[in-house]
mmCIF file of C-alpha atoms in Angstrom:
data_model
loop_
_atom_site.group_PDB
_atom_site.id
_atom_site.type_symbol
_atom_site.label_atom_id
_atom_site.label_comp_id
_atom_site.label_asym_id
_atom_site.label_seq_id
_atom_site.Cartn_x
_atom_site.Cartn_y
_atom_site.Cartn_z
ATOM 1 C CA MET A 1 -1.453 -9.430 26.811
ATOM 2 C CA ARG A 2 1.437 -11.610 25.156
ATOM 3 C CA LEU A 3 1.277 -11.321 21.494
ATOM 4 C CA ALA A 4 3.519 -11.721 18.497
ATOM 5 C CA PHE A 5 3.409 -8.810 15.788
ATOM 6 C CA MET A 6 4.158 -9.647 12.184
ATOM 7 C CA GLY A 7 4.475 -6.709 9.697
ATOM 8 C CA SER A 8 7.012 -5.336 7.596
ATOM 9 C CA PRO A 9 6.392 -1.769 5.683
ATOM 10 C CA ASP A 10 5.488 1.456 7.383
ATOM 11 C CA PHE A 11 2.122 1.014 7.377
ATOM 12 C CA ALA A 12 2.680 -1.472 10.132
ATOM 13 C CA VAL A 13 4.815 0.621 12.497
ATOM 14 C CA PRO A 14 2.009 2.947 14.463
ATOM 15 C CA ALA A 15 0.410 -0.277 15.465
ATOM 16 C CA LEU A 16 3.664 -1.907 16.664
ATOM 17 C CA ARG A 17 4.463 1.184 18.505
ATOM 18 C CA ALA A 18 0.877 1.483 19.776
ATOM 19 C CA LEU A 19 0.765 -2.244 20.987
ATOM 20 C CA HIS A 20 4.110 -1.468 22.905
ATOM 21 C CA GLY A 21 3.085 1.730 24.379
ATOM 22 C CA ALA A 22 -0.206 0.313 25.760
ATOM 23 C CA GLY A 23 2.030 -2.346 27.765
ATOM 24 C CA HIS A 24 1.421 -5.185 25.712
ATOM 25 C CA GLU A 25 4.301 -8.052 25.933
ATOM 26 C CA ILE A 26 5.457 -8.387 22.454
ATOM 27 C CA ALA A 27 7.308 -11.794 22.663
ATOM 28 C CA ALA A 28 8.647 -11.668 18.792
ATOM 29 C CA VAL A 29 8.103 -9.197 16.032
ATOM 30 C CA TYR A 30 8.089 -11.175 12.611
ATOM 31 C CA THR A 31 9.047 -9.255 9.424
ATOM 32 C CA GLN A 32 10.407 -9.832 6.016
ATOM 33 C CA PRO A 33 13.901 -10.588 5.870
ATOM 34 C CA PRO A 34 16.506 -7.505 5.064
ATOM 35 C CA ARG A 35 16.792 -6.881 1.397
ATOM 36 C CA PRO A 36 19.504 -5.321 -0.780
ATOM 37 C CA SER A 37 18.528 -1.298 -1.301
ATOM 38 C CA GLY A 38 20.163 1.459 -2.635
ATOM 39 C CA ARG A 39 23.130 1.847 -4.985
ATOM 40 C CA GLY A 40 25.313 -0.242 -2.921
ATOM 41 C CA HIS A 41 22.773 -2.969 -2.731
ATOM 42 C CA LYS A 42 23.196 -2.666 1.112
ATOM 43 C CA GLU A 43 21.164 -5.246 3.085
ATOM 44 C CA THR A 44 18.615 -3.034 4.930
ATOM 45 C CA PRO A 45 16.065 -4.215 7.274
ATOM 46 C CA CYS A 46 12.325 -3.172 6.709
ATOM 47 C CA ALA A 47 10.465 -0.635 8.549
ATOM 48 C CA VAL A 48 9.094 -2.813 11.202
ATOM 49 C CA HIS A 49 12.428 -4.410 11.874
ATOM 50 C CA ARG A 50 13.990 -1.064 12.418
ATOM 51 C CA ALA A 51 11.286 -0.118 14.850
ATOM 52 C CA ALA A 52 11.417 -3.483 16.859
ATOM 53 C CA LEU A 53 14.988 -2.930 17.456
ATOM 54 C CA GLU A 54 14.545 0.653 18.359
ATOM 55 C CA LEU A 55 11.917 -0.377 21.160
ATOM 56 C CA GLY A 56 14.557 -3.285 22.334
ATOM 57 C CA LEU A 57 12.059 -6.130 20.865
ATOM 58 C CA PRO A 58 13.123 -9.501 19.489
ATOM 59 C CA VAL A 59 12.945 -9.971 15.750
ATOM 60 C CA ARG A 60 12.473 -13.037 13.421
ATOM 61 C CA ASN A 61 12.659 -13.175 9.849
ATOM 62 C CA PRO A 62 11.711 -16.436 8.466
ATOM 63 C CA VAL A 63 12.218 -16.514 4.478
ATOM 64 C CA ARG A 64 8.928 -18.875 4.551
ATOM 65 C CA LEU A 65 6.567 -20.342 6.782
ATOM 66 C CA ARG A 66 4.526 -22.994 4.756
ATOM 67 C CA ARG A 67 5.838 -26.401 5.601
ATOM 68 C CA ASP A 68 8.754 -25.332 8.214
ATOM 69 C CA GLU A 69 7.600 -26.991 11.218
ATOM 70 C CA ALA A 70 10.446 -25.876 12.947
ATOM 71 C CA GLU A 71 9.259 -22.480 12.703
ATOM 72 C CA HIS A 72 5.566 -23.511 13.297
ATOM 73 C CA ALA A 73 6.952 -25.190 16.586
ATOM 74 C CA ALA A 74 9.206 -21.809 17.592
ATOM 75 C CA PHE A 75 5.547 -19.627 17.043
ATOM 76 C CA ALA A 76 3.693 -22.447 19.251
ATOM 77 C CA ALA A 77 6.342 -21.902 22.250
ATOM 78 C CA LEU A 78 5.888 -18.419 22.408
ATOM 79 C CA GLY A 79 2.708 -19.102 24.308
ATOM 80 C CA LEU A 80 0.628 -16.455 22.725
ATOM 81 C CA ASP A 81 -2.552 -14.758 23.438
ATOM 82 C CA ALA A 82 -2.862 -13.308 20.028
ATOM 83 C CA ALA A 83 -0.698 -12.678 16.940
ATOM 84 C CA VAL A 84 -1.368 -9.352 15.471
ATOM 85 C CA VAL A 85 -0.583 -9.046 11.582
ATOM 86 C CA ALA A 86 -0.301 -5.892 9.290
ATOM 87 C CA ALA A 87 0.830 -6.090 5.752
ATOM 88 C CA TYR A 88 3.581 -8.784 6.881
ATOM 89 C CA GLY A 89 4.002 -10.233 3.462
ATOM 90 C CA LEU A 90 3.914 -13.707 3.909
ATOM 91 C CA ILE A 91 0.943 -16.226 4.324
ATOM 92 C CA LEU A 92 0.308 -17.613 7.328
ATOM 93 C CA PRO A 93 -0.525 -21.498 7.569
ATOM 94 C CA ALA A 94 -3.285 -22.976 9.466
ATOM 95 C CA ALA A 95 -0.767 -24.595 11.842
ATOM 96 C CA MET A 96 0.187 -21.013 12.940
ATOM 97 C CA LEU A 97 -3.263 -19.351 12.787
ATOM 98 C CA ARG A 98 -4.756 -21.878 15.424
ATOM 99 C CA THR A 99 -1.899 -21.510 17.828
ATOM 100 C CA PRO A 100 -2.551 -18.286 19.608
ATOM 101 C CA ARG A 101 -5.127 -18.662 22.489
ATOM 102 C CA ARG A 102 -7.448 -15.681 20.448
ATOM 103 C CA GLY A 103 -6.228 -16.624 17.099
ATOM 104 C CA CYS A 104 -4.391 -14.050 14.827
ATOM 105 C CA LEU A 105 -5.808 -10.594 13.720
ATOM 106 C CA ASN A 106 -5.236 -8.673 10.753
ATOM 107 C CA ILE A 107 -5.055 -4.963 10.251
ATOM 108 C CA HIS A 108 -6.576 -4.621 6.871
ATOM 109 C CA ALA A 109 -6.592 -1.324 5.033
ATOM 110 C CA SER A 110 -9.930 -1.430 3.561
ATOM 111 C CA LEU A 111 -13.408 -1.288 4.550
ATOM 112 C CA LEU A 112 -14.087 -5.674 4.135
ATOM 113 C CA PRO A 113 -15.436 -7.081 1.709
ATOM 114 C CA ARG A 114 -14.181 -4.263 -0.826
ATOM 115 C CA TRP A 115 -10.735 -4.645 -1.811
ATOM 116 C CA ARG A 116 -9.634 -7.791 -0.616
ATOM 117 C CA GLY A 117 -5.808 -8.412 -1.417
ATOM 118 C CA ALA A 118 -2.249 -6.978 -1.701
ATOM 119 C CA GLY A 119 -3.070 -3.362 -2.960
ATOM 120 C CA PRO A 120 -6.340 -1.947 -1.297
ATOM 121 C CA ILE A 121 -5.161 1.574 -0.798
ATOM 122 C CA GLN A 122 -4.096 1.733 -4.444
ATOM 123 C CA ALA A 123 -7.279 -0.022 -5.442
ATOM 124 C CA ALA A 124 -9.670 2.572 -3.514
ATOM 125 C CA LEU A 125 -7.875 5.601 -5.344
ATOM 126 C CA LEU A 126 -7.955 3.825 -8.688
ATOM 127 C CA ALA A 127 -11.566 3.342 -8.700
ATOM 128 C CA GLY A 128 -12.218 6.862 -7.478
ATOM 129 C CA ASP A 129 -13.841 5.423 -4.009
ATOM 130 C CA ALA A 130 -14.974 8.584 -1.833
ATOM 131 C CA GLU A 131 -13.924 6.611 1.469
ATOM 132 C CA THR A 132 -12.067 3.559 2.992
ATOM 133 C CA GLY A 133 -11.076 2.400 6.046
ATOM 134 C CA VAL A 134 -9.623 -0.022 8.259
ATOM 135 C CA THR A 135 -11.242 -3.590 9.248
ATOM 136 C CA ILE A 136 -9.690 -6.098 12.072
ATOM 137 C CA MET A 137 -10.379 -8.996 10.691
ATOM 138 C CA GLN A 138 -10.051 -12.389 12.634
ATOM 139 C CA MET A 139 -7.712 -14.590 10.277
ATOM 140 C CA GLU A 140 -8.629 -17.600 8.597
ATOM 141 C CA GLU A 141 -6.914 -19.610 5.717
ATOM 142 C CA GLY A 142 -8.540 -17.516 2.799
ATOM 143 C CA LEU A 143 -7.538 -14.325 1.253
ATOM 144 C CA ASP A 144 -8.716 -11.663 3.614
ATOM 145 C CA THR A 145 -12.076 -13.695 4.168
ATOM 146 C CA GLY A 146 -12.247 -13.691 7.899
ATOM 147 C CA PRO A 147 -14.921 -12.496 10.146
ATOM 148 C CA MET A 148 -14.732 -8.858 10.802
ATOM 149 C CA LEU A 149 -14.093 -7.455 14.267
ATOM 150 C CA LEU A 150 -14.210 -3.914 14.188
ATOM 151 C CA ALA A 151 -13.826 -1.271 11.248
ATOM 152 C CA GLY A 152 -13.549 2.350 10.920
ATOM 153 C CA ARG A 153 -13.821 5.035 7.694
ATOM 154 C CA VAL A 154 -11.567 7.370 6.475
ATOM 155 C CA PRO A 155 -12.790 9.859 3.790
ATOM 156 C CA ILE A 156 -10.860 9.964 0.389
ATOM 157 C CA GLY A 157 -10.554 13.868 -0.569
ATOM 158 C CA PRO A 158 -10.483 14.797 -4.087
ATOM 159 C CA ARG A 159 -6.688 15.257 -4.478
ATOM 160 C CA ASP A 160 -5.684 12.739 -1.928
ATOM 161 C CA GLY A 161 -3.069 10.288 -2.789
ATOM 162 C CA THR A 162 -1.591 7.379 -1.327
ATOM 163 C CA PRO A 163 0.727 8.758 1.031
ATOM 164 C CA ALA A 164 -2.083 10.767 2.832
ATOM 165 C CA VAL A 165 -4.476 7.940 2.800
ATOM 166 C CA HIS A 166 -1.935 5.520 3.866
ATOM 167 C CA ASP A 167 -0.755 7.546 6.879
ATOM 168 C CA ALA A 168 -4.524 7.952 7.877
ATOM 169 C CA LEU A 169 -5.077 4.297 7.874
ATOM 170 C CA ALA A 170 -2.029 3.663 9.644
ATOM 171 C CA GLY A 171 -3.201 5.623 12.467
ATOM 172 C CA LEU A 172 -6.577 4.253 12.475
ATOM 173 C CA GLY A 173 -5.354 0.864 12.343
ATOM 174 C CA ALA A 174 -3.394 1.438 15.485
ATOM 175 C CA SER A 175 -5.998 2.630 17.613
ATOM 176 C CA LEU A 176 -8.599 -0.079 16.229
ATOM 177 C CA ILE A 177 -6.190 -3.027 16.980
ATOM 178 C CA LEU A 178 -6.041 -1.574 20.654
ATOM 179 C CA ARG A 179 -9.808 -1.549 20.963
ATOM 180 C CA ALA A 180 -10.041 -5.032 19.591
ATOM 181 C CA LEU A 181 -7.788 -6.649 22.126
ATOM 182 C CA ALA A 182 -9.365 -4.558 24.786
ATOM 183 C CA GLU A 183 -12.918 -4.985 23.970
ATOM 184 C CA ASN A 184 -12.916 -8.536 22.520
ATOM 185 C CA PRO A 185 -15.844 -7.758 20.316
ATOM 186 C CA PRO A 186 -18.054 -10.588 18.645
ATOM 187 C CA ALA A 187 -16.815 -11.301 14.810
ATOM 188 C CA ARG A 188 -19.409 -11.272 12.382
ATOM 189 C CA PRO A 189 -19.176 -12.696 8.972
ATOM 190 C CA GLN A 190 -18.229 -10.556 5.705
ATOM 191 C CA PRO A 191 -21.182 -9.810 3.420
ATOM 192 C CA GLU A 192 -21.392 -11.938 0.379
ATOM 193 C CA GLU A 193 -22.061 -9.431 -1.994
ATOM 194 C CA GLY A 194 -19.487 -6.592 -2.617
ATOM 195 C CA VAL A 195 -16.049 -8.562 -2.765
ATOM 196 C CA THR A 196 -13.678 -6.936 -4.712
ATOM 197 C CA TYR A 197 -9.911 -7.495 -5.416
ATOM 198 C CA ALA A 198 -6.857 -5.320 -5.204
ATOM 199 C CA PRO A 199 -4.332 -7.198 -7.073
ATOM 200 C CA LYS A 200 -0.331 -6.793 -6.517
ATOM 201 C CA LEU A 201 1.071 -4.089 -8.600
ATOM 202 C CA ALA A 202 3.864 -4.179 -10.992
ATOM 203 C CA LYS A 203 6.031 -1.133 -12.491
ATOM 204 C CA GLU A 204 4.386 -1.716 -15.791
ATOM 205 C CA ASP A 205 0.879 -0.896 -14.006
ATOM 206 C CA GLY A 206 2.185 2.827 -13.632
ATOM 207 C CA ARG A 207 2.668 3.366 -17.606
ATOM 208 C CA LEU A 208 -0.111 6.117 -18.723
ATOM 209 C CA ASP A 209 -2.402 5.081 -21.430
ATOM 210 C CA TRP A 210 -3.422 8.778 -23.143
ATOM 211 C CA ARG A 211 -6.381 6.930 -24.369
ATOM 212 C CA GLU A 212 -7.906 6.818 -20.750
ATOM 213 C CA SER A 213 -9.854 9.964 -19.640
ATOM 214 C CA ALA A 214 -7.796 12.880 -17.853
ATOM 215 C CA ALA A 215 -9.618 12.072 -14.336
ATOM 216 C CA VAL A 216 -8.916 8.238 -14.435
ATOM 217 C CA LEU A 217 -4.957 9.013 -15.498
ATOM 218 C CA ASP A 218 -5.392 11.889 -12.517
ATOM 219 C CA ARG A 219 -6.560 8.750 -10.094
ATOM 220 C CA ARG A 220 -3.551 6.682 -11.441
ATOM 221 C CA ILE A 221 -1.041 9.225 -10.512
ATOM 222 C CA ARG A 222 -2.342 9.611 -7.257
ATOM 223 C CA ALA A 223 -2.485 5.869 -6.237
ATOM 224 C CA LEU A 224 0.713 4.964 -7.882
ATOM 225 C CA ASN A 225 2.770 7.662 -6.349
ATOM 226 C CA PRO A 226 5.685 6.758 -4.946
ATOM 227 C CA TRP A 227 5.357 3.285 -5.941
ATOM 228 C CA PRO A 228 5.765 1.802 -8.815
ATOM 229 C CA GLY A 229 5.298 5.283 -10.154
ATOM 230 C CA THR A 230 3.219 6.535 -13.210
ATOM 231 C CA PHE A 231 5.336 7.634 -16.329
ATOM 232 C CA PHE A 232 5.192 7.808 -20.140
ATOM 233 C CA SER A 233 7.791 7.608 -23.000
ATOM 234 C CA HIS A 234 9.242 10.266 -25.154
ATOM 235 C CA GLY A 235 12.475 10.491 -27.145
ATOM 236 C CA GLY A 236 13.627 7.192 -25.979
ATOM 237 C CA GLU A 237 13.325 8.113 -22.310
ATOM 238 C CA THR A 238 11.006 6.953 -19.591
ATOM 239 C CA ILE A 239 9.683 10.471 -17.620
ATOM 240 C CA ARG A 240 8.095 9.977 -14.358
ATOM 241 C CA VAL A 241 5.055 11.842 -13.575
ATOM 242 C CA LEU A 242 4.707 12.782 -9.657
ATOM 243 C CA GLU A 243 1.727 15.263 -10.011
ATOM 244 C CA ALA A 244 -0.736 16.237 -12.446
ATOM 245 C CA THR A 245 -4.299 17.925 -12.714
ATOM 246 C CA PRO A 246 -6.977 16.821 -15.096
ATOM 247 C CA GLU A 247 -8.948 19.960 -17.043
ATOM 248 C CA PRO A 248 -12.125 19.252 -18.719
ATOM 249 C CA LEU A 249 -11.343 20.840 -22.123
ATOM 250 C CA PRO A 250 -12.618 20.116 -25.378
ATOM 251 C CA VAL A 251 -9.933 18.182 -27.117
ATOM 252 C CA THR A 252 -9.869 16.975 -30.794
ATOM 253 C CA ALA A 253 -5.945 15.833 -30.829
ATOM 254 C CA ALA A 254 -4.979 12.502 -30.663
ATOM 255 C CA PRO A 255 -4.506 11.093 -27.163
ATOM 256 C CA GLY A 256 -0.857 11.829 -25.864
ATOM 257 C CA THR A 257 -0.324 14.881 -28.009
ATOM 258 C CA VAL A 258 1.237 17.868 -26.316
ATOM 259 C CA LEU A 259 -1.408 20.488 -26.710
ATOM 260 C CA ASP A 260 0.854 23.487 -25.227
ATOM 261 C CA GLU A 261 3.651 24.787 -22.839
ATOM 262 C CA ALA A 262 1.380 24.283 -19.465
ATOM 263 C CA PRO A 263 2.409 21.373 -20.610
ATOM 264 C CA ARG A 264 -1.455 19.824 -21.107
ATOM 265 C CA ILE A 265 -1.664 16.394 -22.960
ATOM 266 C CA ALA A 266 -4.709 15.416 -24.783
ATOM 267 C CA CYS A 267 -6.142 12.519 -23.273
ATOM 268 C CA GLY A 268 -9.379 10.277 -24.414
ATOM 269 C CA ASP A 269 -11.332 12.726 -22.626
ATOM 270 C CA GLY A 270 -10.229 16.252 -21.644
ATOM 271 C CA ALA A 271 -6.311 16.938 -20.809
ATOM 272 C CA LEU A 272 -3.941 16.448 -18.178
ATOM 273 C CA ARG A 273 -2.089 19.349 -17.096
ATOM 274 C CA LEU A 274 1.571 17.994 -15.955
ATOM 275 C CA LEU A 275 3.036 19.528 -12.546
ATOM 276 C CA ARG A 276 5.821 17.348 -11.512
ATOM 277 C CA LEU A 277 8.000 15.238 -13.336
ATOM 278 C CA GLN A 278 11.433 13.417 -13.095
ATOM 279 C CA ARG A 279 13.748 11.983 -15.543
ATOM 280 C CA ALA A 280 15.898 8.750 -14.664
ATOM 281 C CA GLY A 281 18.573 9.399 -12.371
ATOM 282 C CA ARG A 282 17.308 13.223 -11.867
ATOM 283 C CA GLY A 283 15.495 14.799 -9.046
ATOM 284 C CA ALA A 284 11.928 15.636 -9.320
ATOM 285 C CA MET A 285 11.087 19.084 -10.531
ATOM 286 C CA GLU A 286 8.347 21.361 -11.438
ATOM 287 C CA ALA A 287 7.017 21.449 -14.761
ATOM 288 C CA THR A 288 7.843 24.698 -15.701
ATOM 289 C CA ALA A 289 11.409 23.950 -14.408
ATOM 290 C CA PHE A 290 11.547 20.885 -16.099
ATOM 291 C CA LEU A 291 11.091 22.126 -19.396
ATOM 292 C CA ARG A 292 13.327 24.677 -19.280
ATOM 293 C CA GLY A 293 15.871 21.461 -19.893
ATOM 294 C CA TYR A 294 13.827 19.070 -21.513
ATOM 295 C CA ALA A 295 11.602 19.905 -24.634
ATOM 296 C CA LEU A 296 8.079 18.565 -24.692
ATOM 297 C CA PRO A 297 7.029 20.707 -27.919
ATOM 298 C CA SER A 298 3.451 21.087 -28.979
ATOM 299 C CA GLY A 299 2.549 18.599 -31.371
ATOM 300 C CA ALA A 300 4.767 15.948 -30.037
ATOM 301 C CA VAL A 301 3.070 12.440 -29.203
ATOM 302 C CA LEU A 302 3.871 10.819 -26.149
ATOM 303 C CA GLY A 303 4.079 7.088 -25.876
#
């Protein structure tokens, strides 16, 4: 089958490799343009771009697609049977959605209609969902509203974080898109009930609000690491929290109070034991090693 593949981050790479390995003809790979990265701000291609170059596939990096008639014409000239989209990062206009013979198929990292939008993996973890999954969806102009072709489920373990769930869903998405192309299953509309949205995350979403329960803060830490990361303020510094565990202790101290040398921090309900921390410009450290070089005295109140 003659395809275009449209994706950018690591999540999309297993699907690209699976389609190529299955013998599909990939006429073009569309990705986000290279971005400045690292201390030298060197222009760096995204994960899908790098994988496409490794596989010898042609890459296109349009900055925008809406109202770009030349880009629409170039897409139409590919003569596609289908386009596969996985976390591409640009909205496809109607002119492009209609071009491939079998339309555009999206690999979405949730069990639609739950968690439509930009951050479905993090949203499922933040909400404490017991499971999530991947939906293969026929794309239309609405935000993740198209009819569904296939879906697969993945359980979320009690200590799972975004990296583990991300990798499981990326592999599942690769297998499901191969099935969708081979089997051409009938599309079914999404249910009207149960719709939820996963907004795009910002750095400030990672600030820990100690008034929340320890269980909620634990979910936030597991959901938002490695990006945008979770943090608190103390002594004029921003300290990243990479790992923690909730403890259902009876706590009477004000939220944010350091309770002991563990260190345990008082929350709105229970306490949060910090396990791995990182100062700006430093490496990540186990809490015991971190505290040998940075004081979090009992009774201090964290911001």
